[in-house]
Coordinates of C-alpha atoms in Angstrom, one line a residue:
M1 CA -2.8 18.9 -9.8
T2 CA 0.6 20.1 -9.2
T3 CA 4.3 19.1 -11.1
S4 CA 6.2 17.6 -8.5
L5 CA 9.7 19.7 -7.9
T6 CA 12.0 16.7 -9.6
E7 CA 9.8 16.6 -12.6
Q8 CA 10.2 20.2 -12.8
I9 CA 13.9 20.2 -12.6
N10 CA 14.0 17.4 -14.8
N11 CA 11.8 19.9 -17.4
L12 CA 14.4 22.1 -17.0
I13 CA 17.3 20.1 -17.8
I14 CA 15.3 19.0 -21.2
D15 CA 14.6 22.5 -22.7
A16 CA 18.0 23.3 -21.8
I17 CA 19.6 20.2 -24.0
N18 CA 16.8 21.3 -26.3
S19 CA 18.4 25.0 -26.3
A20 CA 21.8 23.9 -26.8
Q21 CA 21.4 21.6 -29.7
K22 CA 18.9 24.5 -31.3
Q23 CA 22.3 26.8 -31.1
N24 CA 24.3 23.6 -32.6
I25 CA 26.3 23.3 -29.3
L26 CA 25.3 19.9 -28.5
P27 CA 24.5 17.1 -31.5
K28 CA 20.7 17.0 -32.4
L29 CA 20.0 13.4 -30.8
P30 CA 17.3 12.0 -28.8
V31 CA 17.6 12.0 -25.0
E32 CA 16.1 9.3 -23.2
S33 CA 15.0 9.2 -19.6
F34 CA 17.3 10.4 -17.4
T35 CA 17.6 10.3 -13.5
V36 CA 17.0 13.5 -11.5
E37 CA 18.4 12.8 -7.7
R38 CA 18.3 14.5 -4.2
P39 CA 22.0 14.5 -2.7
Q40 CA 22.6 13.4 0.5
N41 CA 25.0 16.3 0.8
N42 CA 23.3 19.7 0.6
S43 CA 26.7 21.1 -0.8
H44 CA 26.2 18.9 -3.6
G45 CA 22.7 21.1 -4.5
D46 CA 19.0 20.7 -3.8
F47 CA 19.0 18.2 -7.1
A48 CA 21.5 16.4 -8.9
T49 CA 21.8 14.7 -12.3
G50 CA 24.7 12.7 -14.5
I51 CA 23.4 12.7 -17.4
S52 CA 26.2 14.3 -19.0
M53 CA 28.1 10.8 -18.6
K54 CA 24.9 8.9 -20.1
L55 CA 25.1 11.1 -22.9
A56 CA 29.0 11.5 -23.5
K57 CA 29.1 8.4 -25.9
P58 CA 26.3 9.4 -28.8
M59 CA 27.1 13.0 -28.6
R60 CA 31.2 11.9 -28.6
K61 CA 32.3 14.9 -26.2
A62 CA 33.7 15.0 -22.7
P63 CA 30.9 14.9 -19.8
L64 CA 32.6 17.9 -18.5
E65 CA 31.8 19.8 -21.8
I66 CA 28.4 18.6 -22.0
A67 CA 27.8 19.5 -18.3
N68 CA 28.9 23.0 -19.4
E69 CA 26.5 23.2 -22.0
I70 CA 23.8 22.1 -20.2
A71 CA 24.3 24.0 -17.3
T72 CA 24.7 27.6 -19.4
N73 CA 21.3 26.9 -21.1
I74 CA 19.4 26.1 -17.8
K75 CA 17.5 29.0 -17.3
T76 CA 18.2 30.3 -13.6
G77 CA 16.2 33.1 -11.6
G78 CA 12.5 32.1 -10.3
L79 CA 12.4 28.5 -9.5
I80 CA 16.7 27.8 -9.7
Q81 CA 19.6 30.0 -7.6
S82 CA 22.0 28.3 -9.2
V83 CA 23.9 25.8 -11.2
D84 CA 27.4 24.2 -10.4
I85 CA 30.1 21.7 -12.5
V86 CA 31.3 19.1 -11.0
P87 CA 33.9 16.9 -12.9
P88 CA 33.6 14.1 -14.5
G89 CA 30.4 15.9 -15.1
F90 CA 27.8 16.1 -12.3
I91 CA 25.2 18.9 -12.8
N92 CA 24.2 20.5 -9.1
I93 CA 21.1 22.3 -9.0
F94 CA 20.4 24.8 -6.3
M95 CA 16.7 26.0 -5.8
S96 CA 15.9 29.6 -5.0
R97 CA 15.5 29.8 -1.3
E98 CA 12.8 33.0 -1.6
W99 CA 10.9 30.8 -4.4
L100 CA 10.9 27.9 -2.3
A101 CA 9.4 29.5 1.0
N102 CA 6.5 31.3 -1.2
Q103 CA 5.6 27.7 -2.5
I104 CA 4.2 26.8 1.3
Q105 CA 1.1 28.8 0.2
E106 CA 0.2 25.7 -2.2
I107 CA -0.2 23.3 0.6
L108 CA -1.9 25.4 2.7
E109 CA -4.4 26.0 -0.3
N110 CA -4.6 22.3 -1.2
P111 CA -4.8 20.2 2.2
N112 CA -5.8 17.7 0.8
T113 CA -5.2 17.4 -2.5
F114 CA -1.5 18.4 -2.3
G115 CA 0.9 15.8 -3.6
N116 CA -1.9 14.4 -5.8
C117 CA -0.8 13.5 -9.8
D118 CA -2.6 12.3 -13.0
I119 CA -0.3 9.3 -13.9
G120 CA -3.9 7.2 -13.9
N121 CA -5.4 9.8 -16.1
G122 CA -8.9 7.7 -14.7
E123 CA -7.8 4.2 -15.6
K124 CA -10.0 1.9 -13.8
V125 CA -7.9 -0.4 -11.7
Q126 CA -8.8 -3.5 -9.1
I127 CA -6.8 -4.3 -6.4
E128 CA -7.5 -7.9 -4.5
Y129 CA -6.1 -8.8 -1.6
I130 CA -6.9 -10.7 1.8
S131 CA -9.1 -12.7 0.2
V132 CA -9.2 -15.7 3.3
N133 CA -11.5 -18.9 3.1
P134 CA -14.6 -17.9 5.0
T135 CA -13.9 -20.3 7.4
G136 CA -13.0 -18.5 10.9
K137 CA -11.8 -15.1 12.0
L138 CA -8.6 -13.5 10.9
H139 CA -5.1 -13.9 12.6
I140 CA -1.8 -12.4 12.5
G141 CA -0.7 -14.2 9.7
H142 CA -3.2 -12.0 7.7
A143 CA -2.3 -8.4 8.6
R144 CA 0.8 -7.8 6.6
G145 CA -1.3 -8.4 3.0
A146 CA -4.3 -6.1 4.7
I147 CA -2.5 -3.3 5.2
V148 CA -0.4 -3.1 2.5
G149 CA -3.3 -3.8 -0.1
S150 CA -5.5 -0.6 1.7
A151 CA -2.7 1.4 2.2
L152 CA -1.9 0.8 -1.5
A153 CA -5.6 1.4 -2.4
N154 CA -5.3 4.5 -0.8
M155 CA -2.2 5.8 -2.9
L156 CA -3.3 4.9 -6.1
K157 CA -6.4 7.0 -5.9
T158 CA -4.3 10.0 -5.2
A159 CA -2.7 9.5 -8.6
N160 CA -6.5 9.6 -10.4
Y161 CA -6.9 5.7 -10.9
E162 CA -10.7 4.6 -10.3
V163 CA -9.6 2.4 -7.6
H164 CA -11.9 -1.0 -7.0
Q165 CA -11.0 -2.8 -3.9
E166 CA -12.3 -6.5 -3.8
Y167 CA -12.3 -9.5 -1.5
Y168 CA -12.3 -12.9 -3.4
L169 CA -14.4 -15.4 -1.2
N170 CA -13.3 -19.2 -1.5
D171 CA -16.6 -20.1 -0.8
A172 CA -17.1 -23.2 -2.8
G173 CA -14.6 -26.4 -2.9
S174 CA -12.9 -28.4 -0.5
Q175 CA -12.5 -26.0 2.1
I176 CA -16.0 -25.5 2.4
D177 CA -16.8 -28.8 2.9
K178 CA -14.3 -29.3 6.0
L179 CA -15.7 -25.9 7.1
N180 CA -19.7 -28.1 6.8
Q181 CA -18.3 -31.0 8.2
S182 CA -16.8 -29.7 10.9
V183 CA -20.2 -27.8 12.0
L184 CA -22.0 -31.0 11.3
L185 CA -19.5 -32.9 14.4
R186 CA -19.9 -29.8 16.3
C187 CA -23.8 -29.9 16.1
K188 CA -23.6 -34.3 17.0
Q189 CA -21.4 -33.0 19.6
L190 CA -23.7 -30.7 21.5
M191 CA -26.6 -32.6 21.0
G192 CA -24.9 -35.5 23.3
E193 CA -23.0 -38.0 20.1
S194 CA -19.7 -38.5 21.1
I195 CA -17.5 -37.4 18.1
S196 CA -13.8 -37.9 16.8
F197 CA -12.7 -34.7 15.4
P198 CA -10.9 -35.0 12.5
E199 CA -6.7 -33.5 12.8
D200 CA -7.6 -31.7 9.3
G201 CA -11.1 -30.1 10.5
Y202 CA -11.9 -26.4 12.0
P203 CA -12.0 -26.8 15.6
G204 CA -12.6 -23.1 16.7
E205 CA -14.9 -21.6 18.9
D206 CA -16.4 -19.7 15.9
V207 CA -17.3 -23.3 14.3
I208 CA -19.3 -24.1 17.5
K209 CA -21.0 -21.1 17.5
V210 CA -22.7 -21.7 13.9
A211 CA -23.6 -24.9 15.4
K212 CA -25.0 -23.7 18.0
R213 CA -27.3 -21.0 16.0
I214 CA -28.0 -24.1 13.7
I215 CA -29.5 -25.9 16.3
Q216 CA -31.3 -23.1 17.7
N217 CA -32.9 -21.7 14.8
V218 CA -33.6 -25.3 12.7
P219 CA -37.1 -26.8 14.2
N220 CA -37.2 -30.7 15.3
M221 CA -33.1 -30.5 15.3
N222 CA -31.9 -33.9 16.5
P223 CA -28.8 -36.2 16.0
D224 CA -30.4 -38.5 13.5
C225 CA -30.8 -34.9 11.1
V226 CA -27.3 -34.3 11.2
T227 CA -26.0 -36.5 8.1
P228 CA -24.2 -35.2 5.1
D229 CA -27.1 -34.0 2.8
F230 CA -27.4 -31.3 6.3
Y231 CA -24.3 -29.9 4.2
S232 CA -26.2 -26.9 2.2
L233 CA -28.4 -26.1 5.4
S234 CA -24.7 -26.0 7.3
E235 CA -23.6 -23.4 4.2
Q236 CA -26.4 -21.3 4.4
F237 CA -25.3 -20.5 8.3
S238 CA -21.3 -20.8 7.9
V239 CA -20.4 -18.8 5.2
P240 CA -22.4 -15.6 6.2
Y241 CA -21.7 -15.9 9.9
M242 CA -17.8 -16.0 8.8
I243 CA -18.0 -13.5 6.4
D244 CA -19.4 -11.2 9.3
L245 CA -16.9 -11.9 11.8
I246 CA -13.8 -11.4 8.7
N247 CA -15.4 -8.3 8.0
E248 CA -15.7 -7.0 11.8
D249 CA -11.9 -7.6 11.9
L250 CA -11.1 -5.7 9.0
K251 CA -13.6 -2.7 10.2
K252 CA -11.0 -2.9 13.3
L253 CA -8.3 -2.7 10.8
R254 CA -10.1 0.6 9.3
I255 CA -10.4 -1.8 5.9
E256 CA -13.8 -1.3 3.7
F257 CA -14.3 -3.5 0.6
D258 CA -16.0 -2.2 -2.7
N259 CA -17.0 -5.8 -3.5
W260 CA -16.8 -9.3 -2.0
F261 CA -16.8 -11.4 -5.0
S262 CA -17.7 -15.3 -4.9
E263 CA -16.0 -18.2 -6.3
K264 CA -19.0 -20.0 -6.2
S265 CA -20.8 -17.4 -8.3
L266 CA -18.4 -18.3 -11.5
I267 CA -19.5 -22.0 -11.0
D268 CA -23.2 -21.0 -10.9
N269 CA -23.9 -18.7 -13.2
G270 CA -21.8 -20.6 -15.9
E271 CA -18.5 -18.2 -16.4
F272 CA -16.2 -21.2 -15.2
E273 CA -17.8 -23.6 -17.1
S274 CA -17.2 -21.1 -20.6
C275 CA -13.8 -20.3 -19.7
L276 CA -13.2 -24.3 -19.4
N277 CA -14.6 -24.7 -22.9
E278 CA -12.4 -21.8 -24.6
L279 CA -9.5 -23.3 -23.6
K280 CA -11.0 -26.8 -24.8
G281 CA -11.5 -24.8 -28.2
K282 CA -7.7 -23.9 -28.4
G283 CA -6.5 -27.5 -27.5
L284 CA -5.0 -26.7 -24.3
V285 CA -7.5 -29.2 -21.8
A286 CA -7.1 -32.8 -21.6
Q287 CA -8.0 -36.1 -19.7
K288 CA -5.8 -37.8 -17.7
D289 CA -6.3 -40.1 -14.7
G290 CA -9.8 -38.8 -14.5
A291 CA -9.0 -35.2 -13.9
I292 CA -8.8 -32.1 -16.4
W293 CA -5.4 -30.9 -17.0
L294 CA -4.8 -27.7 -18.8
K295 CA -1.8 -28.5 -21.2
S296 CA 0.6 -25.8 -19.4
T297 CA 3.6 -27.6 -21.2
K298 CA 2.4 -25.9 -24.6
L299 CA 2.5 -22.7 -23.1
G300 CA 6.2 -22.9 -21.7
E301 CA 5.3 -24.0 -18.4
E302 CA 7.6 -27.1 -17.3
K303 CA 4.5 -29.5 -16.4
D304 CA 0.7 -29.6 -17.1
N305 CA -2.0 -28.5 -14.1
V306 CA -4.9 -30.1 -12.8
L307 CA -8.2 -27.7 -13.5
I308 CA -10.8 -30.2 -12.2
R309 CA -10.1 -33.0 -9.7
S310 CA -10.8 -36.5 -10.4
N311 CA -13.8 -35.9 -7.8
G312 CA -15.4 -33.2 -9.7
I313 CA -14.1 -30.5 -7.8
P314 CA -12.4 -27.7 -9.5
T315 CA -8.7 -26.7 -8.7
Y316 CA -8.2 -22.9 -6.9
F317 CA -6.0 -22.4 -10.4
A318 CA -8.8 -23.3 -12.3
T319 CA -11.3 -20.8 -10.5
D320 CA -8.6 -18.0 -10.6
I321 CA -8.2 -18.3 -14.4
A322 CA -12.2 -18.0 -14.5
Y323 CA -12.3 -15.1 -11.9
H324 CA -9.2 -13.2 -13.8
F325 CA -11.0 -13.5 -17.1
N326 CA -14.2 -11.9 -15.0
K327 CA -12.2 -9.2 -14.2
F328 CA -10.7 -8.1 -17.4
K329 CA -13.4 -9.1 -19.9
I330 CA -16.5 -9.3 -18.2
R331 CA -16.0 -6.1 -15.6
N332 CA -13.0 -4.4 -18.0
F333 CA -10.3 -3.2 -15.5
Q334 CA -7.7 -1.6 -17.2
N335 CA -5.2 -2.9 -14.5
V336 CA -5.3 -5.3 -11.8
I337 CA -2.9 -5.8 -8.7
N338 CA -3.1 -9.0 -6.6
V339 CA -1.8 -8.8 -3.0
W340 CA -0.6 -12.2 -2.7
G341 CA 1.7 -14.1 0.0
A342 CA 4.7 -14.8 -1.2
D343 CA 4.4 -18.5 -0.9
H344 CA 2.0 -18.6 -3.9
Q345 CA 5.0 -16.8 -6.2
G346 CA 5.2 -20.1 -8.4
Q347 CA 1.6 -19.8 -9.2
V348 CA 2.0 -16.6 -11.3
P349 CA 3.6 -17.5 -14.2
R350 CA 1.2 -20.3 -14.9
L351 CA -2.0 -18.2 -14.4
K352 CA -0.4 -15.3 -16.4
S353 CA 0.7 -18.2 -18.9
A354 CA -3.3 -19.1 -19.0
I355 CA -5.3 -15.6 -19.0
G356 CA -2.7 -15.1 -21.9
T357 CA -4.4 -17.9 -24.3
L358 CA -8.1 -15.7 -23.6
G359 CA -7.1 -12.9 -25.0
I360 CA -5.6 -11.4 -21.8
N361 CA -2.5 -8.9 -21.6
S362 CA -0.9 -10.3 -18.7
Q363 CA 1.5 -7.3 -18.6
Q364 CA -1.9 -5.6 -17.3
L365 CA -2.0 -8.2 -14.2
H366 CA 0.6 -6.8 -11.8
M367 CA 1.7 -9.2 -8.5
V368 CA 2.3 -7.9 -4.8
L369 CA 4.0 -10.8 -3.0
I370 CA 3.9 -10.2 0.8
Q371 CA 7.0 -12.3 2.6
M372 CA 6.3 -13.5 6.0
V373 CA 6.4 -11.8 9.1
R374 CA 8.7 -12.7 12.3
F375 CA 7.3 -11.5 15.7
K376 CA 10.2 -10.8 17.9
N377 CA 10.3 -12.3 21.5
G378 CA 8.7 -10.5 24.1
E379 CA 6.5 -9.9 27.4
I380 CA 3.3 -9.0 24.6
S381 CA 3.7 -11.8 22.1
E382 CA 4.0 -14.2 25.1
K383 CA 0.9 -13.1 26.9
L384 CA -0.8 -13.4 23.5
S385 CA 0.5 -16.5 22.7
K386 CA -0.6 -18.0 25.7
R387 CA -3.8 -16.4 25.2
Q388 CA -4.3 -18.2 22.2
G389 CA -2.1 -21.2 21.1
N390 CA -0.1 -21.2 18.5
I391 CA -2.6 -18.6 16.6
I392 CA -3.0 -15.2 17.5
A393 CA -6.4 -13.6 16.7
L394 CA -6.1 -10.3 14.7
E395 CA -8.6 -8.7 17.0
D396 CA -5.9 -9.3 19.9
L397 CA -3.4 -7.8 18.5
I398 CA -4.8 -4.8 17.7
Q399 CA -6.4 -4.4 21.1
E400 CA -3.1 -5.0 22.8
I401 CA -0.9 -2.5 20.3
G402 CA -3.5 -0.4 18.7
I403 CA -4.8 0.0 15.1
D404 CA -2.1 2.8 14.5
A405 CA 1.1 0.5 15.4
C406 CA -0.6 -2.2 13.8
R407 CA -0.6 -0.2 10.5
F408 CA 2.8 1.8 10.8
V409 CA 4.6 -1.6 11.5
F410 CA 3.4 -3.7 8.9
L411 CA 3.6 -1.0 6.1
S412 CA 7.6 0.3 7.5
R413 CA 9.6 -2.6 5.3
S414 CA 9.0 -3.4 1.2
H415 CA 6.8 -6.4 1.0
E416 CA 9.5 -8.1 -0.9
S417 CA 11.5 -8.2 2.3
Q418 CA 10.6 -10.5 5.8
L419 CA 9.5 -8.0 8.4
E420 CA 10.6 -8.5 12.2
F421 CA 7.7 -7.1 14.6
D422 CA 8.7 -5.7 18.0
M423 CA 5.4 -5.4 19.4
D424 CA 6.8 -3.9 22.8
L425 CA 8.7 -1.3 21.1
V426 CA 5.6 0.0 19.2
T427 CA 3.8 0.4 22.7
S428 CA 6.6 2.3 24.2
Q429 CA 6.3 6.0 24.3
S430 CA 9.5 7.1 23.2
N431 CA 11.4 8.3 20.3
E432 CA 12.8 5.3 19.6
N433 CA 8.9 4.0 18.9
P434 CA 8.7 5.3 15.1
V435 CA 4.9 5.3 15.5
Y436 CA 4.8 7.6 18.5
Y437 CA 7.5 9.8 16.9
V438 CA 5.7 10.5 13.8
Q439 CA 2.5 11.3 15.8
Y440 CA 4.0 13.5 18.4
A441 CA 5.4 15.3 15.7
H442 CA 2.0 16.2 14.3
A443 CA 0.8 16.6 18.4
R444 CA 3.0 19.1 19.1
I445 CA 2.4 21.8 16.0
S446 CA -0.9 21.5 16.7
S447 CA 0.1 22.4 20.6
I448 CA 2.1 25.3 18.9
L449 CA -0.6 26.3 16.6
R450 CA -3.2 26.4 19.5
L451 CA -0.7 29.0 21.5
S452 CA -0.8 31.1 18.2
K453 CA -4.5 31.5 18.6
D454 CA -4.3 32.0 22.3
K455 CA -1.9 34.4 21.3
N456 CA -4.0 36.2 18.6
I457 CA -1.6 35.6 16.0
D458 CA -2.6 36.1 12.4
Y459 CA -0.5 34.2 10.0
A460 CA -2.3 34.0 6.9
K461 CA -0.3 37.0 5.2
A462 CA 3.0 36.0 6.7
N463 CA 6.1 36.8 5.0
L464 CA 7.6 33.5 3.6
G465 CA 10.8 35.2 2.2
L466 CA 12.2 35.5 6.0
L467 CA 12.8 31.7 6.1
E468 CA 16.2 31.4 5.7
H469 CA 17.7 29.3 8.3
E470 CA 19.1 26.2 7.4
S471 CA 16.6 24.2 9.0
E472 CA 13.7 26.1 7.8
I473 CA 15.2 25.0 3.9
S474 CA 15.5 21.8 4.6
L475 CA 12.1 21.0 6.1
I476 CA 10.3 22.9 2.9
L477 CA 12.4 20.7 1.0
K478 CA 11.3 18.0 2.9
L479 CA 7.7 18.9 2.3
F480 CA 7.9 19.1 -1.6
Q481 CA 9.3 15.7 -1.3
F482 CA 6.3 14.0 -0.4
Q483 CA 4.7 14.5 -4.2
D484 CA 7.9 12.5 -5.6
V485 CA 7.4 9.8 -2.9
L486 CA 3.6 9.2 -3.7
E487 CA 4.8 9.1 -7.7
T488 CA 7.3 6.6 -6.5
I489 CA 4.9 4.8 -4.3
V490 CA 2.4 4.8 -7.5
R491 CA 4.6 3.8 -10.1
N492 CA 6.4 0.5 -8.3
R493 CA 3.3 -0.3 -5.9
E494 CA 5.2 0.1 -2.5
P495 CA 3.3 2.1 0.2
H496 CA 6.5 1.1 2.8
H497 CA 8.1 4.4 1.3
M498 CA 5.1 6.7 3.1
T499 CA 6.4 5.1 6.5
H500 CA 10.1 6.2 5.6
Y501 CA 9.0 9.5 4.3
S502 CA 6.8 10.4 7.7
L503 CA 9.6 9.3 9.8
E504 CA 11.9 11.7 7.8
L505 CA 9.1 14.5 7.7
A506 CA 9.0 14.1 11.2
T507 CA 12.8 14.3 12.1
S508 CA 13.0 17.6 10.0
F509 CA 10.5 19.3 11.8
H510 CA 11.7 18.2 15.0
T511 CA 15.1 19.3 14.0
F512 CA 13.6 23.0 12.9
Y513 CA 11.9 23.1 16.4
Q514 CA 14.7 22.6 18.3
Q515 CA 17.0 24.8 15.9
C516 CA 14.1 28.0 15.5
R517 CA 12.1 29.4 18.3
V518 CA 8.4 29.4 16.4
V519 CA 6.8 31.4 18.6
S520 CA 9.0 34.3 19.9
D521 CA 8.1 36.4 22.8
N522 CA 9.8 39.1 21.6
P523 CA 7.7 41.6 19.7
T524 CA 10.4 42.5 17.1
D525 CA 10.3 38.8 16.1
I526 CA 7.1 38.7 15.2
D527 CA 6.9 38.6 11.2
L528 CA 9.5 35.9 11.7
T529 CA 6.9 34.1 14.3
K530 CA 4.2 34.3 11.5
A531 CA 7.0 32.5 8.9
R532 CA 7.5 29.7 10.8
L533 CA 3.5 29.3 12.1
K534 CA 3.2 29.3 8.9
L535 CA 5.6 26.7 7.7
S536 CA 4.6 24.6 10.5
D537 CA 1.2 24.3 9.7
A538 CA 2.1 23.0 6.7
T539 CA 4.1 20.8 7.8
R540 CA 1.3 19.7 10.0
I541 CA -1.0 19.3 7.0
V542 CA 1.4 17.2 5.1
L543 CA 2.0 15.0 8.0
K544 CA -1.9 14.3 8.3
R545 CA -2.0 13.8 4.7
A546 CA 0.5 11.2 5.0
L547 CA -0.8 9.5 8.3
S548 CA -4.1 9.5 6.3
L549 CA -3.0 7.4 3.5
M550 CA -1.4 5.0 5.7
S551 CA -5.2 5.0 7.5
M552 CA -3.8 6.3 10.5
S553 CA -5.0 8.8 13.1
A554 CA -2.8 12.2 13.6
P555 CA -3.6 13.5 17.0
E556 CA -3.5 16.9 18.3
K557 CA -2.7 16.1 21.7
M558 CA -0.7 13.1 23.1

């Protein structure tokens, strides 16, 4: 695992400050964390920091004076070419072009691990996402959380986290009773009885298929057999069938869970009762209006919350407490990430306060709240809506626009922002389509490398010091930004940065391609051709890695 360029620059600045302090040029004060940025304007350096302004007050010196002393003590040669000071005290750092070019070899030697870091230090982290009730197939409303969760899991693994992906099955409670009732009614209907289907029932085709299976597989079935006592039989057929349907959809999304955790198991194995008793022992449980309540007001919440309804069925909140007790105390996850819809935001504080009473550090529970998606009206969205009514099945969306477009667009904005999905745009083969634009860059590089192979050009020992053109250096700098992007994603749990980076990298390559002829027909340019091929290959590797972390394909032809 290599240190990112930003971190190397950060360390050089700290060393320079320490050196100036040892010489008694700067006061010996502790240096707090500071920011090293990549300026938008190339004339401001490859990296820049305003640390001098931050140190001015505690050191009682002018920012410009502090900046000069730091710059004087930054070691040039090797990594650093030069350092400039700009009033009122900015330090602009220019990288050695030759040093940068020679780092390309690192990418070529580590195609599957370039950019990895050790932030996680082997820590055991669980990420739970989707967790839709097992009452039918997935629809497009479930897609964004599913894709954000799976991409984040992929990226956490690059930071040396031991990642466990989990689907929480809400297979207990009122929604399963409603499913069983719906199956019961469909069985009666299929056997010739006239029924009145409730508005809040599950009317989908999947429920009818379960009912048909029961009729086909249970001996001596007739309308008189279909009574409420039939619920347990219905559950044996319906829940496994619904899970299989959900799993089929997830495979189409390129998602595979390490574990499917049953809510019902918490009740059956006594863990739910154990949690309830622990809360009772702390004087946090009360009985009122025939229900059992958590005294949330004692924990700083505005109102108390129901744990078990008057009908004896636990609330989602109650089983959530037991589920998180299982995560932290039974399975010993050091950190837990829940990917929830933003409409559940109000449940977060009460859950954190509740698990805090059970000896769990609530700071180790991290929430990724997914905002809504709005689908822009167009030819495809209209066609899908007509096919399925108000609800569009996830498999239909994938079939219509493709899995790569689906994953890229759902990742294209911060999960904290609402997303507008333009289905017509992402199916167009033009540079306006971001998915096409990124994948085309990979395909273009693959084509160039095939050409070099046809011409028997061996670029393994290319002289990378020949790469001096502005677009070449810009592309190299963008390649090494990959490490910083991955670290930002992991620290902030924001996988959308990878879509932005892949677009920037594709743009940087397309610019390089337009301004620098990669494979020259002039025999005297052979050494430069080899260097540019090596740079192109490194770009292909990083592009492919970025796409892979988003579970997208990297086509070699388009």
